[in-house]
Amino acid sequence: MQKDQQREQWKGRWIQVAADDSAAVAKARAATGVDFEAAGGRVWESDTFVHLPVVVNVRDGDTIRRERLVFALGDDVLVTLQPATPFTPFDKALARMRRLPHLAESAQGVMYTLLYALNEAQERVIDHASDVLEHMSDEIALATDGYDERGVEIGVSDMQDTIKRMNAAEEIVSRSQESQLMLARAARHLRAESGTRDPQLAALIDVLLADINGVKDHASYEHDKVRYLQQSIMTSLDVKQNQIVKVFTIITAVFLPPTLIATFYGMNFTNMPELSWDHGFLVTTLLTFVAALIPLWYIHRRGWLR
């Protein structure tokens, strides 16, 4: 019975509107005067509401979705324009209001719980991106070493899938950073709207702002880590490509003198004394072999084979 009364109290303070439900949007506008269309996806203040857009990442298994919400905060009511009703990330907010019923007594308290839940959801997304990177650590180590478990040399094509997944993780973390900035902006507006009317709620909002910044710092750390790993892989692949070019360069250098000798003997001269020698073919072959060994010896002495 008490929970039912609390739910009715939430309903009086919080109106949820699905973005694709035009009838619900029109009903909310008629009932409260909220105008999401006029806000146009930006921070916008009317006589009765402050409109605060937020874009968050929502995890659904291994899939990360980008969802857009708009908070319309009034003195006595909070209206949320959200992808669907109910919106799964808000389940934790409902649980928090059941545990702390006084948060449902004001629109500001309800918005605090919603921002708290979204911040927790963002942290789970970042943890997911971190786990993805950890699972790829063995592949990254192999790419750095240059050989797989069987001792076969790893090429650029072998790392395409790993690089693709790392790029996806970087995109998730980058978007999470953007989302944290939006959550922090919404929390600051909420703090200003709360003022001194509820010191206990103001203290909770201050803690929430610190938590949002903490999650943002975590996202920044993960972003730096993934960029470092990307750079490590690309550097390893660049070194590998340089080694391939070096091999072809050495081959070219070794076979250039024999090619030059073969070119001379391929010319149609009238007088070619080697043709009349008893061992002319053997001498020419040895000369060609020595001419190939000289550049190879020089390259080895210079340490270019390492």
mmCIF file of C-alpha atoms in Angstrom:
data_model
loop_
_atom_site.group_PDB
_atom_site.id
_atom_site.type_symbol
_atom_site.label_atom_id
_atom_site.label_comp_id
_atom_site.label_asym_id
_atom_site.label_seq_id
_atom_site.Cartn_x
_atom_site.Cartn_y
_atom_site.Cartn_z
ATOM 1 C CA MET A 1 0.000 0.000 0.000
ATOM 2 C CA GLN A 2 2.805 2.372 0.897
ATOM 3 C CA LYS A 3 4.603 1.587 -2.378
ATOM 4 C CA ASP A 4 1.413 2.278 -4.319
ATOM 5 C CA GLN A 5 1.144 5.668 -2.620
ATOM 6 C CA GLN A 6 4.778 6.375 -3.480
ATOM 7 C CA ARG A 7 4.143 5.478 -7.105
ATOM 8 C CA GLU A 8 1.198 7.867 -7.159
ATOM 9 C CA GLN A 9 3.498 10.503 -5.671
ATOM 10 C CA TRP A 10 6.054 9.891 -8.454
ATOM 11 C CA LYS A 11 3.309 10.175 -11.017
ATOM 12 C CA GLY A 12 2.341 13.531 -9.585
ATOM 13 C CA ARG A 13 5.915 14.810 -9.785
ATOM 14 C CA TRP A 14 7.170 13.032 -12.886
ATOM 15 C CA ILE A 15 5.561 12.667 -16.307
ATOM 16 C CA GLN A 16 7.225 10.318 -18.773
ATOM 17 C CA VAL A 17 6.611 10.949 -22.485
ATOM 18 C CA ALA A 18 7.780 8.672 -25.295
ATOM 19 C CA ALA A 19 9.426 10.664 -28.083
ATOM 20 C CA ASP A 20 7.579 8.754 -30.808
ATOM 21 C CA ASP A 21 4.157 9.140 -29.150
ATOM 22 C CA SER A 22 2.789 12.387 -30.563
ATOM 23 C CA ALA A 23 -0.458 12.011 -28.631
ATOM 24 C CA ALA A 24 1.419 11.749 -25.314
ATOM 25 C CA VAL A 25 3.559 14.770 -26.228
ATOM 26 C CA ALA A 26 0.441 16.817 -27.003
ATOM 27 C CA LYS A 27 -1.242 15.645 -23.787
ATOM 28 C CA ALA A 28 1.792 16.638 -21.686
ATOM 29 C CA ARG A 29 1.871 20.035 -23.357
ATOM 30 C CA ALA A 30 -1.824 20.625 -22.676
ATOM 31 C CA ALA A 31 -1.511 19.492 -19.054
ATOM 32 C CA THR A 32 1.700 21.261 -18.059
ATOM 33 C CA GLY A 33 2.565 23.767 -20.788
ATOM 34 C CA VAL A 34 5.866 22.041 -21.609
ATOM 35 C CA ASP A 35 6.971 22.657 -25.199
ATOM 36 C CA PHE A 36 9.676 20.272 -26.376
ATOM 37 C CA GLU A 37 9.343 21.391 -29.981
ATOM 38 C CA ALA A 38 10.163 24.993 -29.089
ATOM 39 C CA ALA A 39 13.188 23.834 -27.100
ATOM 40 C CA GLY A 40 14.605 22.274 -30.263
ATOM 41 C CA GLY A 41 17.124 20.001 -28.560
ATOM 42 C CA ARG A 42 18.969 22.815 -26.765
ATOM 43 C CA VAL A 43 19.104 24.226 -23.267
ATOM 44 C CA TRP A 44 16.074 26.478 -23.231
ATOM 45 C CA GLU A 45 14.155 28.250 -20.500
ATOM 46 C CA SER A 46 10.500 29.232 -20.597
ATOM 47 C CA ASP A 47 8.378 30.854 -17.913
ATOM 48 C CA THR A 48 7.650 27.524 -16.272
ATOM 49 C CA PHE A 49 10.293 25.022 -17.401
ATOM 50 C CA VAL A 50 14.014 24.607 -17.964
ATOM 51 C CA HIS A 51 14.619 22.229 -20.896
ATOM 52 C CA LEU A 52 17.856 20.237 -20.580
ATOM 53 C CA PRO A 53 18.823 17.801 -23.375
ATOM 54 C CA VAL A 54 21.008 14.805 -22.551
ATOM 55 C CA VAL A 55 22.425 12.149 -24.883
ATOM 56 C CA VAL A 56 23.432 8.917 -23.167
ATOM 57 C CA ASN A 57 24.803 5.510 -24.106
ATOM 58 C CA VAL A 58 22.637 2.559 -23.131
ATOM 59 C CA ARG A 59 24.042 -0.950 -22.935
ATOM 60 C CA ASP A 60 21.881 -3.838 -24.121
ATOM 61 C CA GLY A 61 24.035 -6.949 -23.835
ATOM 62 C CA ASP A 62 27.039 -6.351 -26.077
ATOM 63 C CA THR A 63 25.203 -3.635 -28.007
ATOM 64 C CA ILE A 64 25.587 0.043 -27.137
ATOM 65 C CA ARG A 65 22.776 2.358 -28.213
ATOM 66 C CA ARG A 66 22.876 6.142 -28.335
ATOM 67 C CA GLU A 67 19.673 7.583 -26.827
ATOM 68 C CA ARG A 68 18.471 11.160 -26.530
ATOM 69 C CA LEU A 69 16.426 12.528 -23.649
ATOM 70 C CA VAL A 70 15.134 15.950 -22.683
ATOM 71 C CA PHE A 71 14.394 16.974 -19.093
ATOM 72 C CA ALA A 72 11.802 19.709 -18.635
ATOM 73 C CA LEU A 73 12.160 20.814 -15.015
ATOM 74 C CA GLY A 74 9.445 22.941 -13.447
ATOM 75 C CA ASP A 75 8.828 24.003 -9.874
ATOM 76 C CA ASP A 76 6.413 21.171 -9.118
ATOM 77 C CA VAL A 77 6.719 18.726 -11.986
ATOM 78 C CA LEU A 78 9.394 17.070 -14.109
ATOM 79 C CA VAL A 79 8.565 16.008 -17.662
ATOM 80 C CA THR A 80 10.981 13.707 -19.501
ATOM 81 C CA LEU A 81 10.949 13.177 -23.258
ATOM 82 C CA GLN A 82 12.559 9.762 -23.594
ATOM 83 C CA PRO A 83 12.957 6.994 -26.216
ATOM 84 C CA ALA A 84 10.333 4.771 -24.616
ATOM 85 C CA THR A 85 8.146 4.374 -21.548
ATOM 86 C CA PRO A 86 9.281 2.745 -19.411
ATOM 87 C CA PHE A 87 12.950 3.497 -20.032
ATOM 88 C CA THR A 88 15.165 0.699 -18.682
ATOM 89 C CA PRO A 89 18.019 2.885 -17.299
ATOM 90 C CA PHE A 90 15.462 4.612 -15.037
ATOM 91 C CA ASP A 91 14.725 1.368 -13.162
ATOM 92 C CA LYS A 92 17.548 2.123 -10.761
ATOM 93 C CA ALA A 93 16.099 5.573 -10.140
ATOM 94 C CA LEU A 94 12.747 4.032 -9.183
ATOM 95 C CA ALA A 95 14.506 1.664 -6.803
ATOM 96 C CA ARG A 96 16.362 4.593 -5.240
ATOM 97 C CA MET A 97 13.139 6.520 -4.720
ATOM 98 C CA ARG A 98 11.595 3.455 -3.052
ATOM 99 C CA ARG A 99 14.558 3.312 -0.708
ATOM 100 C CA LEU A 100 14.620 7.101 -0.137
ATOM 101 C CA PRO A 101 10.965 8.205 -0.403
ATOM 102 C CA HIS A 102 11.707 11.853 0.377
ATOM 103 C CA LEU A 103 13.362 12.202 -3.061
ATOM 104 C CA ALA A 104 9.947 11.734 -4.678
ATOM 105 C CA GLU A 105 8.514 14.695 -2.794
ATOM 106 C CA SER A 106 9.866 17.257 -5.308
ATOM 107 C CA ALA A 107 10.500 17.471 -9.019
ATOM 108 C CA GLN A 108 14.108 18.350 -8.238
ATOM 109 C CA GLY A 109 14.492 15.201 -6.143
ATOM 110 C CA VAL A 110 13.062 13.052 -8.940
ATOM 111 C CA MET A 111 15.424 14.592 -11.472
ATOM 112 C CA TYR A 112 18.332 13.960 -9.134
ATOM 113 C CA THR A 113 17.507 10.252 -9.002
ATOM 114 C CA LEU A 114 17.188 10.093 -12.803
ATOM 115 C CA LEU A 115 20.562 11.776 -13.354
ATOM 116 C CA TYR A 116 22.056 9.469 -10.736
ATOM 117 C CA ALA A 117 20.732 6.430 -12.611
ATOM 118 C CA LEU A 118 21.987 7.720 -15.978
ATOM 119 C CA ASN A 119 25.441 8.336 -14.511
ATOM 120 C CA GLU A 120 25.521 4.771 -13.188
ATOM 121 C CA ALA A 121 24.457 3.493 -16.618
ATOM 122 C CA GLN A 122 27.272 5.472 -18.244
ATOM 123 C CA GLU A 123 29.794 3.952 -15.865
ATOM 124 C CA ARG A 124 28.613 0.460 -16.817
ATOM 125 C CA VAL A 125 29.103 1.337 -20.498
ATOM 126 C CA ILE A 126 32.660 2.505 -19.828
ATOM 127 C CA ASP A 127 33.358 -0.648 -17.808
ATOM 128 C CA HIS A 128 32.109 -2.665 -20.786
ATOM 129 C CA ALA A 129 34.496 -0.817 -23.111
ATOM 130 C CA SER A 130 37.315 -1.456 -20.636
ATOM 131 C CA ASP A 131 36.487 -5.187 -20.562
ATOM 132 C CA VAL A 132 36.548 -5.287 -24.358
ATOM 133 C CA LEU A 133 40.033 -3.796 -24.329
ATOM 134 C CA GLU A 134 41.178 -6.270 -21.692
ATOM 135 C CA HIS A 135 39.912 -9.177 -23.778
ATOM 136 C CA MET A 136 41.944 -7.889 -26.702
ATOM 137 C CA SER A 137 45.121 -7.520 -24.654
ATOM 138 C CA ASP A 138 46.495 -10.912 -25.794
ATOM 139 C CA GLU A 139 45.888 -10.024 -29.436
ATOM 140 C CA ILE A 140 47.549 -6.666 -28.923
ATOM 141 C CA ALA A 141 50.562 -8.323 -27.254
ATOM 142 C CA LEU A 142 50.858 -10.762 -30.151
ATOM 143 C CA ALA A 143 50.644 -7.911 -32.642
ATOM 144 C CA THR A 144 53.424 -6.108 -30.804
ATOM 145 C CA ASP A 145 55.596 -9.250 -30.808
ATOM 146 C CA GLY A 146 54.783 -9.821 -34.465
ATOM 147 C CA TYR A 147 53.928 -13.563 -34.219
ATOM 148 C CA ASP A 148 50.851 -15.553 -33.230
ATOM 149 C CA GLU A 149 50.682 -18.650 -30.968
ATOM 150 C CA ARG A 150 51.829 -20.913 -33.840
ATOM 151 C CA GLY A 151 54.849 -18.743 -34.564
ATOM 152 C CA VAL A 152 53.368 -17.472 -37.808
ATOM 153 C CA GLU A 153 54.172 -13.854 -38.568
ATOM 154 C CA ILE A 154 51.190 -11.514 -38.136
ATOM 155 C CA GLY A 155 50.415 -9.213 -41.034
ATOM 156 C CA VAL A 156 48.265 -6.125 -41.427
ATOM 157 C CA SER A 157 45.259 -8.118 -42.660
ATOM 158 C CA ASP A 158 45.434 -10.349 -39.553
ATOM 159 C CA MET A 159 44.933 -7.327 -37.284
ATOM 160 C CA GLN A 160 42.062 -5.699 -39.140
ATOM 161 C CA ASP A 161 39.389 -7.202 -36.886
ATOM 162 C CA THR A 162 41.265 -6.202 -33.733
ATOM 163 C CA ILE A 163 41.788 -2.660 -35.004
ATOM 164 C CA LYS A 164 38.108 -2.442 -35.935
ATOM 165 C CA ARG A 165 37.011 -3.484 -32.444
ATOM 166 C CA MET A 166 39.478 -1.067 -30.857
ATOM 167 C CA ASN A 167 38.083 1.757 -32.976
ATOM 168 C CA ALA A 168 34.566 0.806 -31.843
ATOM 169 C CA ALA A 169 35.710 0.886 -28.200
ATOM 170 C CA GLU A 170 37.286 4.295 -28.728
ATOM 171 C CA GLU A 171 34.047 5.604 -30.214
ATOM 172 C CA ILE A 172 32.058 4.342 -27.227
ATOM 173 C CA VAL A 173 34.455 5.980 -24.763
ATOM 174 C CA SER A 174 34.507 9.246 -26.717
ATOM 175 C CA ARG A 175 30.716 9.366 -26.767
ATOM 176 C CA SER A 176 30.668 8.616 -23.051
ATOM 177 C CA GLN A 177 32.860 11.642 -22.433
ATOM 178 C CA GLU A 178 30.380 13.777 -24.346
ATOM 179 C CA SER A 179 27.499 12.292 -22.369
ATOM 180 C CA GLN A 180 29.232 13.074 -19.076
ATOM 181 C CA LEU A 181 29.570 16.706 -20.091
ATOM 182 C CA MET A 182 25.829 16.843 -20.773
ATOM 183 C CA LEU A 183 24.999 15.143 -17.475
ATOM 184 C CA ALA A 184 27.237 17.587 -15.618
ATOM 185 C CA ARG A 185 25.504 20.518 -17.321
ATOM 186 C CA ALA A 186 22.076 19.160 -16.363
ATOM 187 C CA ALA A 187 23.225 18.567 -12.772
ATOM 188 C CA ARG A 188 24.560 22.130 -12.499
ATOM 189 C CA HIS A 189 21.226 23.531 -13.702
ATOM 190 C CA LEU A 190 19.458 21.287 -11.199
ATOM 191 C CA ARG A 191 21.729 22.565 -8.441
ATOM 192 C CA ALA A 192 20.913 26.147 -9.387
ATOM 193 C CA GLU A 193 17.176 25.428 -9.511
ATOM 194 C CA SER A 194 17.267 23.719 -6.119
ATOM 195 C CA GLY A 195 18.933 26.699 -4.502
ATOM 196 C CA THR A 196 18.658 26.698 -0.728
ATOM 197 C CA ARG A 197 15.134 25.258 -0.504
ATOM 198 C CA ASP A 198 16.423 21.754 0.270
ATOM 199 C CA PRO A 199 19.953 21.685 1.755
ATOM 200 C CA GLN A 200 19.908 17.868 1.943
ATOM 201 C CA LEU A 201 19.098 17.561 -1.773
ATOM 202 C CA ALA A 202 21.698 20.220 -2.608
ATOM 203 C CA ALA A 203 24.332 18.136 -0.806
ATOM 204 C CA LEU A 204 23.286 15.049 -2.773
ATOM 205 C CA ILE A 205 23.530 16.983 -6.045
ATOM 206 C CA ASP A 206 27.031 18.141 -5.117
ATOM 207 C CA VAL A 207 28.025 14.504 -4.570
ATOM 208 C CA LEU A 208 26.389 13.600 -7.880
ATOM 209 C CA LEU A 209 28.436 16.263 -9.684
ATOM 210 C CA ALA A 210 31.593 14.794 -8.170
ATOM 211 C CA ASP A 211 30.502 11.300 -9.288
ATOM 212 C CA ILE A 212 29.780 12.531 -12.817
ATOM 213 C CA ASN A 213 33.232 14.087 -12.994
ATOM 214 C CA GLY A 214 34.716 10.875 -11.633
ATOM 215 C CA VAL A 215 33.073 8.820 -14.380
ATOM 216 C CA LYS A 216 34.268 11.402 -16.901
ATOM 217 C CA ASP A 217 37.820 10.993 -15.595
ATOM 218 C CA HIS A 218 37.451 7.220 -15.924
ATOM 219 C CA ALA A 219 36.303 7.683 -19.526
ATOM 220 C CA SER A 220 39.289 9.942 -20.192
ATOM 221 C CA TYR A 221 41.639 7.318 -18.764
ATOM 222 C CA GLU A 222 40.106 4.582 -20.941
ATOM 223 C CA HIS A 223 40.296 6.894 -23.952
ATOM 224 C CA ASP A 224 43.995 7.520 -23.358
ATOM 225 C CA LYS A 225 44.549 3.785 -22.930
ATOM 226 C CA VAL A 226 42.824 2.825 -26.162
ATOM 227 C CA ARG A 227 44.680 5.533 -28.060
ATOM 228 C CA TYR A 228 47.970 4.242 -26.665
ATOM 229 C CA LEU A 229 47.094 0.671 -27.684
ATOM 230 C CA GLN A 230 46.093 1.837 -31.156
ATOM 231 C CA GLN A 231 49.359 3.682 -31.492
ATOM 232 C CA SER A 232 51.280 0.598 -30.335
ATOM 233 C CA ILE A 233 49.619 -1.597 -32.936
ATOM 234 C CA MET A 234 50.110 0.926 -35.723
ATOM 235 C CA THR A 235 53.759 1.375 -34.760
ATOM 236 C CA SER A 236 54.271 -2.400 -34.779
ATOM 237 C CA LEU A 237 52.636 -2.708 -38.198
ATOM 238 C CA ASP A 238 54.717 0.193 -39.522
ATOM 239 C CA VAL A 239 57.892 -1.532 -38.346
ATOM 240 C CA LYS A 240 56.732 -4.745 -40.006
ATOM 241 C CA GLN A 241 56.079 -2.955 -43.290
ATOM 242 C CA ASN A 242 59.479 -1.278 -43.080
ATOM 243 C CA GLN A 243 61.083 -4.694 -42.590
ATOM 244 C CA ILE A 244 59.320 -5.983 -45.694
ATOM 245 C CA VAL A 245 60.587 -3.018 -47.681
ATOM 246 C CA LYS A 246 64.059 -3.627 -46.265
ATOM 247 C CA VAL A 247 64.016 -7.247 -47.447
ATOM 248 C CA PHE A 248 63.089 -6.230 -50.975
ATOM 249 C CA THR A 249 65.759 -3.524 -50.905
ATOM 250 C CA ILE A 250 68.425 -6.063 -49.859
ATOM 251 C CA ILE A 251 67.296 -8.482 -52.555
ATOM 252 C CA THR A 252 67.538 -5.708 -55.117
ATOM 253 C CA ALA A 253 71.015 -4.733 -53.901
ATOM 254 C CA VAL A 254 72.262 -8.355 -54.023
ATOM 255 C CA PHE A 255 70.975 -9.067 -57.519
ATOM 256 C CA LEU A 256 71.915 -5.713 -59.042
ATOM 257 C CA PRO A 257 75.641 -6.600 -59.761
ATOM 258 C CA PRO A 258 74.787 -10.008 -61.316
ATOM 259 C CA THR A 259 72.141 -8.326 -63.402
ATOM 260 C CA LEU A 260 74.719 -5.781 -64.565
ATOM 261 C CA ILE A 261 77.169 -8.585 -65.509
ATOM 262 C CA ALA A 262 74.432 -10.457 -67.333
ATOM 263 C CA THR A 263 73.609 -7.281 -69.206
ATOM 264 C CA PHE A 264 77.199 -6.899 -70.379
ATOM 265 C CA TYR A 265 77.353 -10.489 -71.622
ATOM 266 C CA GLY A 266 74.002 -10.109 -73.281
ATOM 267 C CA MET A 267 75.424 -7.428 -75.579
ATOM 268 C CA ASN A 268 76.324 -8.383 -79.135
ATOM 269 C CA PHE A 269 80.052 -7.487 -79.311
ATOM 270 C CA THR A 270 82.304 -8.650 -82.199
ATOM 271 C CA ASN A 271 85.217 -9.529 -79.916
ATOM 272 C CA MET A 272 84.298 -11.272 -76.613
ATOM 273 C CA PRO A 273 87.474 -13.132 -75.463
ATOM 274 C CA GLU A 274 85.741 -15.075 -72.693
ATOM 275 C CA LEU A 275 83.897 -17.107 -75.331
ATOM 276 C CA SER A 276 87.164 -18.745 -76.410
ATOM 277 C CA TRP A 277 88.352 -19.580 -72.899
ATOM 278 C CA ASP A 278 88.273 -23.219 -71.818
ATOM 279 C CA HIS A 279 86.682 -22.261 -68.492
ATOM 280 C CA GLY A 280 85.011 -19.002 -69.542
ATOM 281 C CA PHE A 281 81.572 -20.053 -68.361
ATOM 282 C CA LEU A 282 82.888 -21.085 -64.918
ATOM 283 C CA VAL A 283 84.852 -17.853 -64.518
ATOM 284 C CA THR A 284 81.835 -15.761 -65.442
ATOM 285 C CA THR A 285 79.622 -17.723 -63.047
ATOM 286 C CA LEU A 286 82.068 -17.270 -60.163
ATOM 287 C CA LEU A 287 82.419 -13.589 -60.986
ATOM 288 C CA THR A 288 78.653 -13.218 -60.860
ATOM 289 C CA PHE A 289 78.487 -15.072 -57.544
ATOM 290 C CA VAL A 290 81.224 -12.905 -56.013
ATOM 291 C CA ALA A 291 79.508 -9.762 -57.277
ATOM 292 C CA ALA A 292 76.347 -10.872 -55.462
ATOM 293 C CA LEU A 293 78.211 -11.670 -52.217
ATOM 294 C CA ILE A 294 80.035 -8.321 -52.005
ATOM 295 C CA PRO A 295 76.879 -6.182 -51.398
ATOM 296 C CA LEU A 296 75.454 -8.877 -49.093
ATOM 297 C CA TRP A 297 78.687 -8.816 -47.029
ATOM 298 C CA TYR A 298 78.600 -5.018 -46.895
ATOM 299 C CA ILE A 299 74.949 -4.976 -45.799
ATOM 300 C CA HIS A 300 75.672 -7.549 -43.091
ATOM 301 C CA ARG A 301 78.699 -5.580 -41.849
ATOM 302 C CA ARG A 302 76.636 -2.409 -41.596
ATOM 303 C CA GLY A 303 74.035 -4.250 -39.494
ATOM 304 C CA TRP A 304 71.183 -3.630 -41.927
ATOM 305 C CA LEU A 305 70.012 -7.243 -41.692
ATOM 306 C CA ARG A 306 68.945 -6.863 -38.033
#
